[in-house]
Amino acid sequence: MFNKIFVAAVALSFTAHADMYTDFKGDESAGSFYGVTNKLIHMRLSQIDDEEASKTIIMFGDSITQGLNPNGLHFDYVNAGIGGDTVHGIKARVKNEDLGRYRAVFIESGTNNLLMGEIGSQVGDEIVEMIEYAAPKSKKLYVSQVFVPNRDKITHIAKDAPLADYKIKLTCAKFKNCVVVPLPAGVIGENGIKPEYSLPDSTHLNGKAYALWKDELNKAMASFPYSVYYKYFK
């Protein structure tokens, strides 16, 4: 009897972890920006057959990913970024896709959680949960470090925000197919994104920052022979 109770308790603990409750989420209803954009994304995904998917990276994220254009990127991808999305919404969308169809899965998240007031350690825990779900189901999983808004301008951003990246790194290291994509050197300082790399909102990337981030994306994800160029010559 004790063994049965113990097994049930363990099962419940894993269930709770797999469905971590969070207050840090946006409006995910069908008529919201999230809901409408998610429907459009599914329309785009429905046009990709299995052969094409095997050559394509699906890129989940918030407005930073949604704002990414293909100029200078040397890999095939479908953009599944939704402005305003939180880790909760991104994780729900990740769980709704057959990740194994794609050449790789890319996830960028956490910025809106910080804007909502979530502390870095909690953001990290939510992203850890997403990595632990996605890595076993993906051929390759790429996880971006978190773009931290500028704390000098947006003063409520948690001081422990870098803890999210620390947890991402530790968790990704558990999986052979998981790669952490670093943010461009110099773009994020001690107080978050530097003003010279952001739009006036002190959160979103400007063109200079996107150019640098694309270099990091190419280093990690570019197809041959560009992968060799970006890793060893760029």
mmCIF file of C-alpha atoms in Angstrom:
data_model
loop_
_atom_site.group_PDB
_atom_site.id
_atom_site.type_symbol
_atom_site.label_atom_id
_atom_site.label_comp_id
_atom_site.label_asym_id
_atom_site.label_seq_id
_atom_site.Cartn_x
_atom_site.Cartn_y
_atom_site.Cartn_z
ATOM 1 C CA MET A 1 0.000 0.000 0.000
ATOM 2 C CA PHE A 2 2.802 2.401 0.901
ATOM 3 C CA ASN A 3 4.492 1.738 -2.451
ATOM 4 C CA LYS A 4 1.285 2.544 -4.315
ATOM 5 C CA ILE A 5 0.844 5.794 -2.378
ATOM 6 C CA PHE A 6 4.480 6.732 -3.001
ATOM 7 C CA VAL A 7 4.190 6.084 -6.744
ATOM 8 C CA ALA A 8 0.978 8.112 -6.905
ATOM 9 C CA ALA A 9 2.605 10.995 -5.052
ATOM 10 C CA VAL A 10 5.569 10.965 -7.404
ATOM 11 C CA ALA A 11 3.242 10.881 -10.407
ATOM 12 C CA LEU A 12 1.293 13.842 -9.055
ATOM 13 C CA SER A 13 4.491 15.784 -8.439
ATOM 14 C CA PHE A 14 5.580 15.280 -12.026
ATOM 15 C CA THR A 15 2.127 16.230 -13.281
ATOM 16 C CA ALA A 16 2.252 19.417 -11.279
ATOM 17 C CA HIS A 17 5.667 20.227 -12.679
ATOM 18 C CA ALA A 18 4.546 19.501 -16.234
ATOM 19 C CA ASP A 19 1.625 21.908 -15.839
ATOM 20 C CA MET A 20 3.290 24.608 -13.770
ATOM 21 C CA TYR A 21 0.800 27.276 -12.747
ATOM 22 C CA THR A 22 1.745 30.856 -13.498
ATOM 23 C CA ASP A 23 0.078 34.247 -13.222
ATOM 24 C CA PHE A 24 2.424 35.595 -15.885
ATOM 25 C CA LYS A 25 0.510 35.083 -19.091
ATOM 26 C CA GLY A 26 -1.333 37.214 -21.584
ATOM 27 C CA ASP A 27 -4.774 36.977 -23.138
ATOM 28 C CA GLU A 28 -4.671 33.684 -25.037
ATOM 29 C CA SER A 29 -8.318 33.653 -26.116
ATOM 30 C CA ALA A 30 -9.292 32.962 -29.727
ATOM 31 C CA GLY A 31 -10.149 36.597 -30.472
ATOM 32 C CA SER A 32 -7.035 38.119 -28.915
ATOM 33 C CA PHE A 33 -3.914 39.135 -30.830
ATOM 34 C CA TYR A 34 -2.396 35.864 -29.608
ATOM 35 C CA GLY A 35 -5.368 33.823 -30.813
ATOM 36 C CA VAL A 36 -5.652 35.465 -34.235
ATOM 37 C CA THR A 37 -1.893 35.347 -34.875
ATOM 38 C CA ASN A 38 -1.717 31.739 -33.720
ATOM 39 C CA LYS A 39 -4.416 30.837 -36.245
ATOM 40 C CA LEU A 40 -2.406 32.530 -39.020
ATOM 41 C CA ILE A 41 0.696 30.625 -37.944
ATOM 42 C CA HIS A 42 -1.207 27.347 -38.171
ATOM 43 C CA MET A 43 -2.354 28.314 -41.666
ATOM 44 C CA ARG A 44 1.313 28.751 -42.649
ATOM 45 C CA LEU A 45 2.361 25.505 -40.959
ATOM 46 C CA SER A 46 -0.404 23.560 -42.732
ATOM 47 C CA GLN A 47 1.297 24.356 -46.049
ATOM 48 C CA ILE A 48 4.527 22.583 -45.041
ATOM 49 C CA ASP A 49 4.636 18.887 -45.916
ATOM 50 C CA ASP A 50 6.874 16.411 -44.095
ATOM 51 C CA GLU A 51 9.698 16.637 -46.626
ATOM 52 C CA GLU A 52 9.818 20.433 -46.381
ATOM 53 C CA ALA A 53 9.484 20.320 -42.610
ATOM 54 C CA SER A 54 12.559 18.078 -42.400
ATOM 55 C CA LYS A 55 14.570 20.979 -43.888
ATOM 56 C CA THR A 56 12.846 23.749 -41.913
ATOM 57 C CA ILE A 57 13.411 25.224 -38.456
ATOM 58 C CA ILE A 58 10.264 26.236 -36.603
ATOM 59 C CA MET A 59 10.969 29.366 -34.564
ATOM 60 C CA PHE A 60 8.766 29.996 -31.533
ATOM 61 C CA GLY A 61 9.008 33.270 -29.664
ATOM 62 C CA ASP A 62 7.538 36.642 -28.791
ATOM 63 C CA SER A 63 7.684 39.933 -30.720
ATOM 64 C CA ILE A 64 11.487 39.775 -30.914
ATOM 65 C CA THR A 65 11.188 36.587 -32.976
ATOM 66 C CA GLN A 66 8.091 37.816 -34.807
ATOM 67 C CA GLY A 67 10.042 40.900 -35.914
ATOM 68 C CA LEU A 68 12.823 38.785 -37.433
ATOM 69 C CA ASN A 69 13.055 38.992 -41.221
ATOM 70 C CA PRO A 70 14.902 36.516 -43.472
ATOM 71 C CA ASN A 71 17.541 38.958 -44.716
ATOM 72 C CA GLY A 72 20.948 37.524 -43.917
ATOM 73 C CA LEU A 73 19.676 34.282 -42.401
ATOM 74 C CA HIS A 74 21.108 31.176 -44.032
ATOM 75 C CA PHE A 75 18.593 28.543 -43.034
ATOM 76 C CA ASP A 76 14.987 27.775 -43.914
ATOM 77 C CA TYR A 77 12.544 28.632 -41.154
ATOM 78 C CA VAL A 78 8.928 29.349 -40.414
ATOM 79 C CA ASN A 79 8.317 32.242 -38.045
ATOM 80 C CA ALA A 80 6.019 31.304 -35.153
ATOM 81 C CA GLY A 81 6.661 34.412 -33.072
ATOM 82 C CA ILE A 82 3.730 36.211 -31.448
ATOM 83 C CA GLY A 83 4.113 39.697 -30.031
ATOM 84 C CA GLY A 84 3.375 39.884 -26.312
ATOM 85 C CA ASP A 85 3.635 36.136 -25.793
ATOM 86 C CA THR A 86 4.912 34.747 -22.507
ATOM 87 C CA VAL A 87 6.616 31.472 -21.682
ATOM 88 C CA HIS A 88 3.178 30.079 -20.833
ATOM 89 C CA GLY A 89 1.751 30.828 -24.272
ATOM 90 C CA ILE A 90 4.857 29.702 -26.139
ATOM 91 C CA LYS A 91 4.928 26.444 -24.204
ATOM 92 C CA ALA A 92 1.256 25.824 -25.061
ATOM 93 C CA ARG A 93 2.034 26.342 -28.748
ATOM 94 C CA VAL A 94 5.135 24.132 -28.569
ATOM 95 C CA LYS A 95 3.006 21.373 -27.065
ATOM 96 C CA ASN A 96 0.495 21.724 -29.896
ATOM 97 C CA GLU A 97 3.015 20.959 -32.654
ATOM 98 C CA ASP A 98 4.601 17.738 -33.894
ATOM 99 C CA LEU A 99 8.134 18.939 -33.165
ATOM 100 C CA GLY A 100 9.784 15.876 -34.663
ATOM 101 C CA ARG A 101 8.614 16.851 -38.172
ATOM 102 C CA TYR A 102 11.057 19.733 -38.309
ATOM 103 C CA ARG A 103 14.777 19.889 -38.902
ATOM 104 C CA ALA A 104 14.997 21.772 -35.615
ATOM 105 C CA VAL A 105 13.014 23.773 -33.076
ATOM 106 C CA PHE A 106 14.069 27.231 -31.866
ATOM 107 C CA ILE A 107 12.618 28.901 -28.774
ATOM 108 C CA GLU A 108 13.077 32.502 -27.629
ATOM 109 C CA SER A 109 11.083 33.599 -24.584
ATOM 110 C CA GLY A 110 11.013 35.279 -21.191
ATOM 111 C CA THR A 111 11.159 38.985 -22.043
ATOM 112 C CA ASN A 112 7.449 39.610 -21.521
ATOM 113 C CA ASN A 113 7.526 37.656 -18.276
ATOM 114 C CA LEU A 114 10.159 40.069 -16.971
ATOM 115 C CA LEU A 115 8.088 43.034 -18.177
ATOM 116 C CA MET A 116 5.127 41.639 -16.226
ATOM 117 C CA GLY A 117 7.233 41.567 -13.065
ATOM 118 C CA GLU A 118 8.219 37.906 -12.832
ATOM 119 C CA ILE A 119 11.587 37.309 -11.184
ATOM 120 C CA GLY A 120 14.408 35.713 -13.143
ATOM 121 C CA SER A 121 14.500 32.455 -11.196
ATOM 122 C CA GLN A 122 10.801 31.845 -11.900
ATOM 123 C CA VAL A 123 11.197 32.716 -15.569
ATOM 124 C CA GLY A 124 14.038 30.200 -15.672
ATOM 125 C CA ASP A 125 11.865 27.510 -14.071
ATOM 126 C CA GLU A 126 9.158 28.025 -16.692
ATOM 127 C CA ILE A 127 11.665 27.829 -19.551
ATOM 128 C CA VAL A 128 13.276 24.754 -17.967
ATOM 129 C CA GLU A 129 9.897 23.031 -18.049
ATOM 130 C CA MET A 130 9.548 23.870 -21.751
ATOM 131 C CA ILE A 131 13.049 22.562 -22.550
ATOM 132 C CA GLU A 132 12.378 19.315 -20.703
ATOM 133 C CA TYR A 133 9.245 18.831 -22.782
ATOM 134 C CA ALA A 134 10.637 19.894 -26.158
ATOM 135 C CA ALA A 135 14.124 18.366 -26.207
ATOM 136 C CA PRO A 136 13.048 14.694 -26.209
ATOM 137 C CA LYS A 137 10.539 15.400 -28.990
ATOM 138 C CA SER A 138 12.841 17.431 -31.270
ATOM 139 C CA LYS A 139 15.601 16.382 -33.635
ATOM 140 C CA LYS A 140 17.484 19.470 -32.511
ATOM 141 C CA LEU A 141 16.472 22.124 -30.003
ATOM 142 C CA TYR A 142 17.913 25.638 -29.962
ATOM 143 C CA VAL A 143 17.101 27.842 -26.976
ATOM 144 C CA SER A 144 17.879 31.545 -26.946
ATOM 145 C CA GLN A 145 19.132 33.342 -23.900
ATOM 146 C CA VAL A 146 16.631 35.888 -22.577
ATOM 147 C CA PHE A 147 16.570 39.448 -23.896
ATOM 148 C CA VAL A 148 16.373 41.517 -20.706
ATOM 149 C CA PRO A 149 14.748 44.972 -21.034
ATOM 150 C CA ASN A 150 16.736 47.979 -19.842
ATOM 151 C CA ARG A 151 16.349 48.266 -16.073
ATOM 152 C CA ASP A 152 17.394 51.934 -16.004
ATOM 153 C CA LYS A 153 14.321 52.784 -18.065
ATOM 154 C CA ILE A 154 11.962 50.030 -16.876
ATOM 155 C CA THR A 155 12.784 49.977 -13.204
ATOM 156 C CA HIS A 156 10.676 46.999 -12.111
ATOM 157 C CA ILE A 157 12.695 44.469 -14.133
ATOM 158 C CA ALA A 158 13.980 41.870 -11.659
ATOM 159 C CA LYS A 159 17.615 42.155 -10.680
ATOM 160 C CA ASP A 160 17.963 38.373 -10.751
ATOM 161 C CA ALA A 161 16.971 38.227 -14.460
ATOM 162 C CA PRO A 162 20.321 36.577 -15.397
ATOM 163 C CA LEU A 163 19.300 33.522 -13.341
ATOM 164 C CA ALA A 164 16.977 32.544 -16.176
ATOM 165 C CA ASP A 165 19.962 32.099 -18.512
ATOM 166 C CA TYR A 166 21.820 30.102 -15.870
ATOM 167 C CA LYS A 167 18.911 27.662 -15.563
ATOM 168 C CA ILE A 168 18.561 27.438 -19.340
ATOM 169 C CA LYS A 169 22.239 26.514 -19.655
ATOM 170 C CA LEU A 170 22.118 23.841 -16.930
ATOM 171 C CA THR A 171 18.979 22.226 -18.324
ATOM 172 C CA CYS A 172 20.027 22.302 -21.967
ATOM 173 C CA ALA A 173 23.274 20.560 -21.012
ATOM 174 C CA LYS A 174 21.239 17.507 -19.969
ATOM 175 C CA PHE A 175 20.215 16.862 -23.582
ATOM 176 C CA LYS A 176 22.633 16.000 -26.398
ATOM 177 C CA ASN A 177 20.377 17.676 -28.971
ATOM 178 C CA CYS A 178 19.953 20.957 -27.071
ATOM 179 C CA VAL A 179 21.997 24.059 -27.904
ATOM 180 C CA VAL A 180 21.897 27.414 -26.133
ATOM 181 C CA VAL A 181 22.033 30.317 -28.602
ATOM 182 C CA PRO A 182 23.871 33.173 -26.869
ATOM 183 C CA LEU A 183 22.860 36.773 -27.226
ATOM 184 C CA PRO A 184 25.318 38.969 -29.166
ATOM 185 C CA ALA A 185 28.260 40.081 -27.055
ATOM 186 C CA GLY A 186 27.821 43.625 -25.781
ATOM 187 C CA VAL A 187 24.103 43.968 -26.526
ATOM 188 C CA ILE A 188 22.961 43.077 -23.006
ATOM 189 C CA GLY A 189 24.750 44.809 -20.145
ATOM 190 C CA GLU A 190 24.390 44.649 -16.367
ATOM 191 C CA ASN A 191 21.143 46.610 -16.609
ATOM 192 C CA GLY A 192 19.666 44.836 -19.607
ATOM 193 C CA ILE A 193 19.658 45.801 -23.258
ATOM 194 C CA LYS A 194 21.871 48.806 -23.953
ATOM 195 C CA PRO A 195 20.137 51.912 -25.353
ATOM 196 C CA GLU A 196 22.236 51.869 -28.529
ATOM 197 C CA TYR A 197 20.786 48.455 -29.412
ATOM 198 C CA SER A 198 17.110 48.992 -28.608
ATOM 199 C CA LEU A 199 14.112 50.886 -29.893
ATOM 200 C CA PRO A 200 12.886 53.779 -27.709
ATOM 201 C CA ASP A 201 10.810 51.310 -25.658
ATOM 202 C CA SER A 202 14.073 49.944 -24.151
ATOM 203 C CA THR A 203 12.955 46.400 -24.931
ATOM 204 C CA HIS A 204 12.835 45.646 -28.650
ATOM 205 C CA LEU A 205 15.875 45.292 -30.896
ATOM 206 C CA ASN A 206 16.859 47.918 -33.435
ATOM 207 C CA GLY A 207 18.412 47.067 -36.791
ATOM 208 C CA LYS A 208 21.958 47.024 -35.421
ATOM 209 C CA ALA A 209 21.014 44.534 -32.715
ATOM 210 C CA TYR A 210 19.123 42.326 -35.171
ATOM 211 C CA ALA A 211 22.178 42.188 -37.450
ATOM 212 C CA LEU A 212 24.318 40.984 -34.557
ATOM 213 C CA TRP A 213 21.687 38.502 -33.396
ATOM 214 C CA LYS A 214 21.411 37.072 -36.894
ATOM 215 C CA ASP A 215 25.132 36.321 -36.761
ATOM 216 C CA GLU A 216 24.556 34.295 -33.581
ATOM 217 C CA LEU A 217 21.584 32.496 -35.124
ATOM 218 C CA ASN A 218 23.639 31.654 -38.197
ATOM 219 C CA LYS A 219 26.541 30.391 -36.096
ATOM 220 C CA ALA A 220 24.200 27.968 -34.388
ATOM 221 C CA MET A 221 21.713 27.059 -37.119
ATOM 222 C CA ALA A 222 22.970 27.925 -40.613
ATOM 223 C CA SER A 223 23.002 25.221 -43.243
ATOM 224 C CA PHE A 224 26.255 24.036 -44.812
ATOM 225 C CA PRO A 225 28.480 25.693 -46.052
ATOM 226 C CA TYR A 226 27.314 28.852 -44.234
ATOM 227 C CA SER A 227 27.557 27.038 -40.897
ATOM 228 C CA VAL A 228 31.291 26.593 -41.425
ATOM 229 C CA TYR A 229 31.713 30.231 -42.432
ATOM 230 C CA TYR A 230 29.872 31.621 -39.415
ATOM 231 C CA LYS A 231 31.528 29.280 -36.936
ATOM 232 C CA TYR A 232 35.101 29.779 -38.069
ATOM 233 C CA PHE A 233 35.389 32.932 -40.170
ATOM 234 C CA LYS A 234 32.639 35.416 -39.294
#
